[in-house]
PDB file of C-alpha atoms in Angstrom:
ATOM      1  CA  UNK A   1      -7.668  22.562  -2.041  1.00 72.00           C
ATOM      2  CA  UNK A   2      -7.758  20.247   0.901  1.00 83.00           C
ATOM      3  CA  UNK A   3      -8.441  21.564   4.374  1.00 92.00           C
ATOM      4  CA  UNK A   4      -7.994  19.927   7.750  1.00 95.00           C
ATOM      5  CA  UNK A   5      -9.930  21.108  10.800  1.00 96.00           C
ATOM      6  CA  UNK A   6      -9.323  20.332  14.434  1.00 96.00           C
ATOM      7  CA  UNK A   7     -12.212  21.796  16.382  1.00 95.00           C
ATOM      8  CA  UNK A   8     -10.733  21.310  19.864  1.00 96.00           C
ATOM      9  CA  UNK A   9      -7.961  23.816  20.612  1.00 95.00           C
ATOM     10  CA  UNK A  10      -7.398  22.233  24.035  1.00 96.00           C
ATOM     11  CA  UNK A  11      -8.284  18.978  25.734  1.00 97.00           C
ATOM     12  CA  UNK A  12      -7.441  17.548  29.104  1.00 97.00           C
ATOM     13  CA  UNK A  13      -7.477  14.016  30.422  1.00 98.00           C
ATOM     14  CA  UNK A  14      -6.777  12.343  33.724  1.00 98.00           C
ATOM     15  CA  UNK A  15      -3.785  10.068  33.797  1.00 97.00           C
ATOM     16  CA  UNK A  16      -4.730   6.454  32.912  1.00 97.00           C
ATOM     17  CA  UNK A  17      -7.997   7.508  31.273  1.00 97.00           C
ATOM     18  CA  UNK A  18      -8.940   7.630  27.603  1.00 98.00           C
ATOM     19  CA  UNK A  19      -9.245  10.727  25.450  1.00 98.00           C
ATOM     20  CA  UNK A  20     -10.347  11.252  21.860  1.00 98.00           C
ATOM     21  CA  UNK A  21      -9.094  14.076  19.649  1.00 98.00           C
ATOM     22  CA  UNK A  22     -11.232  15.080  16.669  1.00 98.00           C
ATOM     23  CA  UNK A  23     -10.240  15.857  13.114  1.00 98.00           C
ATOM     24  CA  UNK A  24     -12.279  16.479   9.990  1.00 98.00           C
ATOM     25  CA  UNK A  25     -11.015  17.112   6.501  1.00 97.00           C
ATOM     26  CA  UNK A  26     -12.342  18.202   3.186  1.00 96.00           C
ATOM     27  CA  UNK A  27     -11.235  16.658  -0.080  1.00 94.00           C
ATOM     28  CA  UNK A  28     -12.648  15.652  -3.420  1.00 92.00           C
ATOM     29  CA  UNK A  29     -10.108  12.859  -3.807  1.00 91.00           C
ATOM     30  CA  UNK A  30     -10.727   9.201  -3.077  1.00 89.00           C
ATOM     31  CA  UNK A  31      -7.151   8.114  -2.494  1.00 90.00           C
ATOM     32  CA  UNK A  32      -5.233   9.802   0.290  1.00 93.00           C
ATOM     33  CA  UNK A  33      -3.456   9.311   3.573  1.00 93.00           C
ATOM     34  CA  UNK A  34      -4.147  10.697   7.026  1.00 96.00           C
ATOM     35  CA  UNK A  35      -1.746  11.147   9.912  1.00 96.00           C
ATOM     36  CA  UNK A  36      -1.515  12.219  13.507  1.00 97.00           C
ATOM     37  CA  UNK A  37       1.658  13.977  14.575  1.00 97.00           C
ATOM     38  CA  UNK A  38       2.701  14.760  18.151  1.00 97.00           C
ATOM     39  CA  UNK A  39       4.678  17.858  19.120  1.00 95.00           C
ATOM     40  CA  UNK A  40       5.917  17.608  22.732  1.00 93.00           C
ATOM     41  CA  UNK A  41       7.077  20.678  24.646  1.00 87.00           C
ATOM     42  CA  UNK A  42      10.632  20.040  23.353  1.00 74.00           C
ATOM     43  CA  UNK A  43       9.148  20.920  19.931  1.00 71.00           C
ATOM     44  CA  UNK A  44      10.461  18.001  17.864  1.00 89.00           C
ATOM     45  CA  UNK A  45       7.417  16.700  16.066  1.00 93.00           C
ATOM     46  CA  UNK A  46       7.018  12.965  15.512  1.00 94.00           C
ATOM     47  CA  UNK A  47       4.611  10.747  13.604  1.00 94.00           C
ATOM     48  CA  UNK A  48       2.147   8.903  15.852  1.00 96.00           C
ATOM     49  CA  UNK A  49      -0.045   6.977  13.477  1.00 96.00           C
ATOM     50  CA  UNK A  50      -0.899   6.662   9.777  1.00 95.00           C
ATOM     51  CA  UNK A  51      -4.095   5.620   7.962  1.00 95.00           C
ATOM     52  CA  UNK A  52      -4.491   4.782   4.292  1.00 92.00           C
ATOM     53  CA  UNK A  53      -7.887   5.837   2.960  1.00 92.00           C
ATOM     54  CA  UNK A  54      -8.300   2.641   0.949  1.00 91.00           C
ATOM     55  CA  UNK A  55      -8.090   0.542   4.104  1.00 90.00           C
ATOM     56  CA  UNK A  56     -11.308   0.002   6.034  1.00 86.00           C
ATOM     57  CA  UNK A  57      -9.524  -1.250   9.113  1.00 93.00           C
ATOM     58  CA  UNK A  58      -8.632   1.434  11.615  1.00 96.00           C
ATOM     59  CA  UNK A  59      -4.936   1.811  12.349  1.00 95.00           C
ATOM     60  CA  UNK A  60      -3.587   1.113  15.829  1.00 95.00           C
ATOM     61  CA  UNK A  61      -0.185   1.700  17.406  1.00 94.00           C
ATOM     62  CA  UNK A  62      -0.022   0.460  20.981  1.00 96.00           C
ATOM     63  CA  UNK A  63      -2.157   2.867  23.057  1.00 97.00           C
ATOM     64  CA  UNK A  64      -3.019   5.000  20.014  1.00 98.00           C
ATOM     65  CA  UNK A  65      -5.829   4.144  17.643  1.00 97.00           C
ATOM     66  CA  UNK A  66      -7.910   5.994  15.098  1.00 98.00           C
ATOM     67  CA  UNK A  67     -11.559   6.038  14.131  1.00 97.00           C
ATOM     68  CA  UNK A  68     -11.582   6.636  10.389  1.00 97.00           C
ATOM     69  CA  UNK A  69     -14.966   7.460   8.887  1.00 96.00           C
ATOM     70  CA  UNK A  70     -14.352   8.038   5.188  1.00 95.00           C
ATOM     71  CA  UNK A  71     -17.886   9.026   4.255  1.00 94.00           C
ATOM     72  CA  UNK A  72     -18.034  11.550   7.069  1.00 96.00           C
ATOM     73  CA  UNK A  73     -14.442  12.683   6.371  1.00 96.00           C
ATOM     74  CA  UNK A  74     -13.613  12.233  10.005  1.00 97.00           C
ATOM     75  CA  UNK A  75     -10.356  10.954  11.511  1.00 97.00           C
ATOM     76  CA  UNK A  76     -10.221  10.959  15.316  1.00 98.00           C
ATOM     77  CA  UNK A  77      -7.345   9.826  17.515  1.00 98.00           C
ATOM     78  CA  UNK A  78      -7.983   7.814  20.668  1.00 98.00           C
ATOM     79  CA  UNK A  79      -5.334   7.649  23.352  1.00 98.00           C
ATOM     80  CA  UNK A  80      -5.912   4.909  25.894  1.00 98.00           C
ATOM     81  CA  UNK A  81      -4.347   4.707  29.347  1.00 98.00           C
ATOM     82  CA  UNK A  82      -3.084   8.288  29.045  1.00 98.00           C
ATOM     83  CA  UNK A  83       0.367   8.991  30.404  1.00 97.00           C
ATOM     84  CA  UNK A  84       2.040  12.223  31.475  1.00 96.00           C
ATOM     85  CA  UNK A  85       4.325  11.908  28.466  1.00 95.00           C
ATOM     86  CA  UNK A  86       1.322  12.152  26.154  1.00 97.00           C
ATOM     87  CA  UNK A  87       0.985  15.848  26.974  1.00 97.00           C
ATOM     88  CA  UNK A  88       1.709  17.663  23.725  1.00 97.00           C
ATOM     89  CA  UNK A  89       0.238  19.408  20.715  1.00 96.00           C
ATOM     90  CA  UNK A  90      -1.363  16.951  18.330  1.00 97.00           C
ATOM     91  CA  UNK A  91      -1.740  17.720  14.657  1.00 97.00           C
ATOM     92  CA  UNK A  92      -3.906  15.921  12.171  1.00 97.00           C
ATOM     93  CA  UNK A  93      -2.525  15.921   8.623  1.00 96.00           C
ATOM     94  CA  UNK A  94      -3.657  14.968   5.126  1.00 95.00           C
ATOM     95  CA  UNK A  95      -1.633  13.833   2.136  1.00 92.00           C
ATOM     96  CA  UNK A  96      -2.997  13.277  -1.328  1.00 90.00           C
ATOM     97  CA  UNK A  97      -1.920  10.017  -2.947  1.00 85.00           C
ATOM     98  CA  UNK A  98      -1.500  11.843  -6.238  1.00 82.00           C
ATOM     99  CA  UNK A  99       0.961  14.451  -4.986  1.00 77.00           C
ATOM    100  CA  UNK A 100       4.434  14.168  -6.432  1.00 70.00           C
ATOM    101  CA  UNK A 101       6.048  14.907  -3.113  1.00 73.00           C
ATOM    102  CA  UNK A 102       5.402  14.325   0.544  1.00 78.00           C
ATOM    103  CA  UNK A 103       3.501  17.552   1.133  1.00 84.00           C
ATOM    104  CA  UNK A 104       1.154  17.400   4.080  1.00 91.00           C
ATOM    105  CA  UNK A 105      -1.749  19.708   4.938  1.00 93.00           C
ATOM    106  CA  UNK A 106      -1.983  20.182   8.696  1.00 94.00           C
ATOM    107  CA  UNK A 107      -4.845  21.089  10.973  1.00 95.00           C
ATOM    108  CA  UNK A 108      -4.567  23.840  13.563  1.00 94.00           C
ATOM    109  CA  UNK A 109      -3.639  21.458  16.366  1.00 95.00           C
ATOM    110  CA  UNK A 110      -5.064  20.342  19.709  1.00 97.00           C
ATOM    111  CA  UNK A 111      -3.172  20.889  22.920  1.00 96.00           C
ATOM    112  CA  UNK A 112      -3.561  17.879  25.189  1.00 97.00           C
ATOM    113  CA  UNK A 113      -2.980  18.255  28.910  1.00 97.00           C
ATOM    114  CA  UNK A 114      -2.644  15.207  31.120  1.00 97.00           C
ATOM    115  CA  UNK A 115      -3.538  15.591  34.783  1.00 97.00           C
ATOM    116  CA  UNK A 116      -1.751  13.402  37.336  1.00 94.00           C
TER     117      UNK A 116
ATOM    118  CA  UNK B   1      22.975  10.264  15.906  1.00 64.00           C
ATOM    119  CA  UNK B   2      21.029  10.954  12.721  1.00 70.00           C
ATOM    120  CA  UNK B   3      18.663  13.853  12.675  1.00 92.00           C
ATOM    121  CA  UNK B   4      17.859  17.395  11.672  1.00 95.00           C
ATOM    122  CA  UNK B   5      19.573  20.373  13.236  1.00 95.00           C
ATOM    123  CA  UNK B   6      18.110  23.846  13.092  1.00 96.00           C
ATOM    124  CA  UNK B   7      19.903  26.978  14.193  1.00 96.00           C
ATOM    125  CA  UNK B   8      19.618  29.355  15.813  1.00 95.00           C
ATOM    126  CA  UNK B   9      16.935  28.280  18.242  1.00 93.00           C
ATOM    127  CA  UNK B  10      15.939  31.889  18.910  1.00 94.00           C
ATOM    128  CA  UNK B  11      16.498  34.834  16.616  1.00 93.00           C
ATOM    129  CA  UNK B  12      15.596  38.491  16.872  1.00 92.00           C
ATOM    130  CA  UNK B  13      15.390  40.740  13.865  1.00 89.00           C
ATOM    131  CA  UNK B  14      14.866  44.408  13.350  1.00 89.00           C
ATOM    132  CA  UNK B  15      12.392  45.472  10.730  1.00 86.00           C
ATOM    133  CA  UNK B  16      13.979  45.720   7.308  1.00 86.00           C
ATOM    134  CA  UNK B  17      16.641  43.097   7.955  1.00 90.00           C
ATOM    135  CA  UNK B  18      17.010  39.790   6.194  1.00 93.00           C
ATOM    136  CA  UNK B  19      17.759  36.766   8.348  1.00 94.00           C
ATOM    137  CA  UNK B  20      18.757  33.218   7.433  1.00 96.00           C
ATOM    138  CA  UNK B  21      17.694  30.126   9.325  1.00 97.00           C
ATOM    139  CA  UNK B  22      19.916  27.092   9.040  1.00 98.00           C
ATOM    140  CA  UNK B  23      18.723  23.514   8.514  1.00 98.00           C
ATOM    141  CA  UNK B  24      21.110  20.579   8.259  1.00 97.00           C
ATOM    142  CA  UNK B  25      20.273  16.879   8.072  1.00 97.00           C
ATOM    143  CA  UNK B  26      22.414  13.762   8.177  1.00 95.00           C
ATOM    144  CA  UNK B  27      19.632  11.313   7.384  1.00 93.00           C
ATOM    145  CA  UNK B  28      20.576  11.138   3.712  1.00 91.00           C
ATOM    146  CA  UNK B  29      17.059  12.246   2.778  1.00 91.00           C
ATOM    147  CA  UNK B  30      16.509  13.761  -0.634  1.00 90.00           C
ATOM    148  CA  UNK B  31      13.435  15.820   0.248  1.00 91.00           C
ATOM    149  CA  UNK B  32      13.452  18.788   2.623  1.00 95.00           C
ATOM    150  CA  UNK B  33      10.746  21.220   3.698  1.00 96.00           C
ATOM    151  CA  UNK B  34      10.219  24.474   5.548  1.00 97.00           C
ATOM    152  CA  UNK B  35       7.043  25.020   7.525  1.00 97.00           C
ATOM    153  CA  UNK B  36       5.821  28.041   9.441  1.00 97.00           C
ATOM    154  CA  UNK B  37       3.866  27.438  12.657  1.00 95.00           C
ATOM    155  CA  UNK B  38       1.508  30.041  14.090  1.00 92.00           C
ATOM    156  CA  UNK B  39      -0.840  29.496  17.042  1.00 83.00           C
ATOM    157  CA  UNK B  40      -4.155  28.017  15.926  1.00 78.00           C
ATOM    158  CA  UNK B  41      -3.087  27.739  12.279  1.00 80.00           C
ATOM    159  CA  UNK B  42      -1.051  24.597  12.375  1.00 88.00           C
ATOM    160  CA  UNK B  43       1.849  24.254   9.994  1.00 93.00           C
ATOM    161  CA  UNK B  44       1.921  25.930   6.614  1.00 94.00           C
ATOM    162  CA  UNK B  45       4.364  24.969   3.878  1.00 94.00           C
ATOM    163  CA  UNK B  46       6.782  27.687   2.785  1.00 96.00           C
ATOM    164  CA  UNK B  47       9.146  25.889   0.394  1.00 96.00           C
ATOM    165  CA  UNK B  48      10.169  22.352  -0.385  1.00 94.00           C
ATOM    166  CA  UNK B  49      12.967  20.670  -2.277  1.00 94.00           C
ATOM    167  CA  UNK B  50      13.016  17.145  -3.596  1.00 89.00           C
ATOM    168  CA  UNK B  51      16.517  17.200  -5.010  1.00 89.00           C
ATOM    169  CA  UNK B  52      19.671  19.266  -4.915  1.00 93.00           C
ATOM    170  CA  UNK B  53      19.526  22.502  -6.924  1.00 94.00           C
ATOM    171  CA  UNK B  54      15.748  22.316  -7.223  1.00 93.00           C
ATOM    172  CA  UNK B  55      12.981  23.699  -5.009  1.00 95.00           C
ATOM    173  CA  UNK B  56       9.343  24.719  -5.262  1.00 94.00           C
ATOM    174  CA  UNK B  57       7.144  27.273  -3.565  1.00 95.00           C
ATOM    175  CA  UNK B  58       4.659  26.112  -1.001  1.00 93.00           C
ATOM    176  CA  UNK B  59       1.476  27.827   0.124  1.00 91.00           C
ATOM    177  CA  UNK B  60       3.090  30.900   1.745  1.00 95.00           C
ATOM    178  CA  UNK B  61       6.373  31.507  -0.109  1.00 96.00           C
ATOM    179  CA  UNK B  62       6.055  35.284  -0.451  1.00 95.00           C
ATOM    180  CA  UNK B  63       8.807  37.078   1.441  1.00 95.00           C
ATOM    181  CA  UNK B  64      10.947  33.955   1.796  1.00 97.00           C
ATOM    182  CA  UNK B  65      13.775  32.442  -0.240  1.00 97.00           C
ATOM    183  CA  UNK B  66      15.691  29.169  -0.085  1.00 98.00           C
ATOM    184  CA  UNK B  67      18.644  27.413  -1.655  1.00 97.00           C
ATOM    185  CA  UNK B  68      19.588  23.758  -1.969  1.00 97.00           C
ATOM    186  CA  UNK B  69      23.229  23.577  -2.978  1.00 97.00           C
ATOM    187  CA  UNK B  70      23.928  20.481  -0.909  1.00 96.00           C
ATOM    188  CA  UNK B  71      21.783  17.476  -0.067  1.00 95.00           C
ATOM    189  CA  UNK B  72      22.336  18.014   3.643  1.00 96.00           C
ATOM    190  CA  UNK B  73      21.466  21.701   3.781  1.00 98.00           C
ATOM    191  CA  UNK B  74      18.320  23.733   3.104  1.00 98.00           C
ATOM    192  CA  UNK B  75      18.637  27.270   4.520  1.00 98.00           C
ATOM    193  CA  UNK B  76      15.667  29.615   4.655  1.00 98.00           C
ATOM    194  CA  UNK B  77      16.022  33.381   4.304  1.00 97.00           C
ATOM    195  CA  UNK B  78      13.284  35.562   5.711  1.00 95.00           C
ATOM    196  CA  UNK B  79      13.465  38.765   3.731  1.00 93.00           C
ATOM    197  CA  UNK B  80      12.284  42.262   4.574  1.00 88.00           C
ATOM    198  CA  UNK B  81       9.416  41.646   2.147  1.00 88.00           C
ATOM    199  CA  UNK B  82       7.801  39.247   4.624  1.00 88.00           C
ATOM    200  CA  UNK B  83       5.268  41.467   6.365  1.00 87.00           C
ATOM    201  CA  UNK B  84       4.643  39.339   9.426  1.00 90.00           C
ATOM    202  CA  UNK B  85       7.742  37.218  10.017  1.00 92.00           C
ATOM    203  CA  UNK B  86       7.358  36.612  13.752  1.00 94.00           C
ATOM    204  CA  UNK B  87       6.693  32.872  13.977  1.00 95.00           C
ATOM    205  CA  UNK B  88       8.083  29.462  14.759  1.00 95.00           C
ATOM    206  CA  UNK B  89       9.844  27.849  11.800  1.00 97.00           C
ATOM    207  CA  UNK B  90      10.200  24.117  11.367  1.00 96.00           C
ATOM    208  CA  UNK B  91      12.461  22.312   8.940  1.00 97.00           C
ATOM    209  CA  UNK B  92      11.714  18.730   7.957  1.00 96.00           C
ATOM    210  CA  UNK B  93      13.051  16.028   5.722  1.00 95.00           C
ATOM    211  CA  UNK B  94      11.570  12.933   4.156  1.00 91.00           C
ATOM    212  CA  UNK B  95      12.883   9.796   2.561  1.00 83.00           C
ATOM    213  CA  UNK B  96       9.864   9.741   0.300  1.00 74.00           C
ATOM    214  CA  UNK B  97      10.464  10.436  -3.378  1.00 67.00           C
ATOM    215  CA  UNK B  98       8.079  11.008  -6.262  1.00 63.00           C
ATOM    216  CA  UNK B  99       6.864   7.656  -7.573  1.00 68.00           C
ATOM    217  CA  UNK B 100       8.123   5.745  -4.570  1.00 71.00           C
ATOM    218  CA  UNK B 101       6.210   4.170  -1.679  1.00 75.00           C
ATOM    219  CA  UNK B 102       4.128   6.599   0.301  1.00 76.00           C
ATOM    220  CA  UNK B 103       5.016   6.955   3.953  1.00 77.00           C
ATOM    221  CA  UNK B 104       3.882  10.459   4.832  1.00 78.00           C
ATOM    222  CA  UNK B 105       6.552  10.546   7.491  1.00 87.00           C
ATOM    223  CA  UNK B 106       8.387  13.788   7.977  1.00 91.00           C
ATOM    224  CA  UNK B 107      11.382  14.090  10.291  1.00 93.00           C
ATOM    225  CA  UNK B 108      11.439  17.452  12.013  1.00 94.00           C
ATOM    226  CA  UNK B 109      14.050  19.649  13.598  1.00 95.00           C
ATOM    227  CA  UNK B 110      13.454  21.357  16.921  1.00 93.00           C
ATOM    228  CA  UNK B 111      12.544  24.628  15.263  1.00 95.00           C
ATOM    229  CA  UNK B 112      13.671  28.243  15.232  1.00 96.00           C
ATOM    230  CA  UNK B 113      11.657  31.026  16.804  1.00 94.00           C
ATOM    231  CA  UNK B 114      11.981  34.323  14.992  1.00 95.00           C
ATOM    232  CA  UNK B 115      10.857  37.548  16.642  1.00 94.00           C
ATOM    233  CA  UNK B 116      10.780  40.878  14.869  1.00 89.00           C
ATOM    234  CA  UNK B 117      11.487  43.797  17.181  1.00 85.00           C
TER     235      UNK B 117
END
C-alpha cells in the first residue's frame, strides 16, 4: 500500500517570503500522480497543484511550484511571496495511475501560518 | 452556483445512536467519496461510489454505511458499531471516471463535524 508522509505538522512564514512544505511517499509503482491540496479555515479543500510522475519538469501554478524528486520519492511545495490568504492546512496526496477510480492517499497535513 | 453541500455542519450524537450525514452535489459528477479527517492523520477514505446504485468500501468502512440512489446524493450513516466516531467528515465528488483522463481533482464540501457525547 502507498503511504504519504508530511514530516512538518506546522510551519510559519513571514508575509512576502518563501516557504517550502515537505512530502515524501512510498510506492512500488512507476506511474502515478501527486497533488497538493489546500484546506483554508473555512474548511473547503481545493486543489493547488498537480504533478504527473512521468514528467521530469516540475509543475508550477503562479506562486506555487513543486520540487519533484522521483528517485528520492520526494514532492515538496514551494510558496513564493507568501500572502495572508495562504494560511491553511496543506495536504500532499498520491494517486496511482492504475487505480480504477480517483482514490487519493493523503498525508497527515502541514498547518501553514503566515505572519504579517 | 455549482458545488457540494454537506449538512449538518455540526452534529452531536449519544453513544448507541445512528446518525446520517447528508451530501448533495449539483456538479453532475458521477463519482462521490466520503473521507474522515482526524488531526495528524490526514484524510482517510470511508466509502466511494462511481455510479448510481454502486459503491465500494474504502480503507476504514467498518461502522459506516452509505447509499447512492441518486446521482446527486451520497449520504453517510455512522452506526453504533463505529467505536470512535468523533471526527470531521468530508464529502467529495469527481468528474473522473474509470478509463478516462486522470485529473486527480476532488471537489469537496465544507464538512460535517460529528461529536459523540
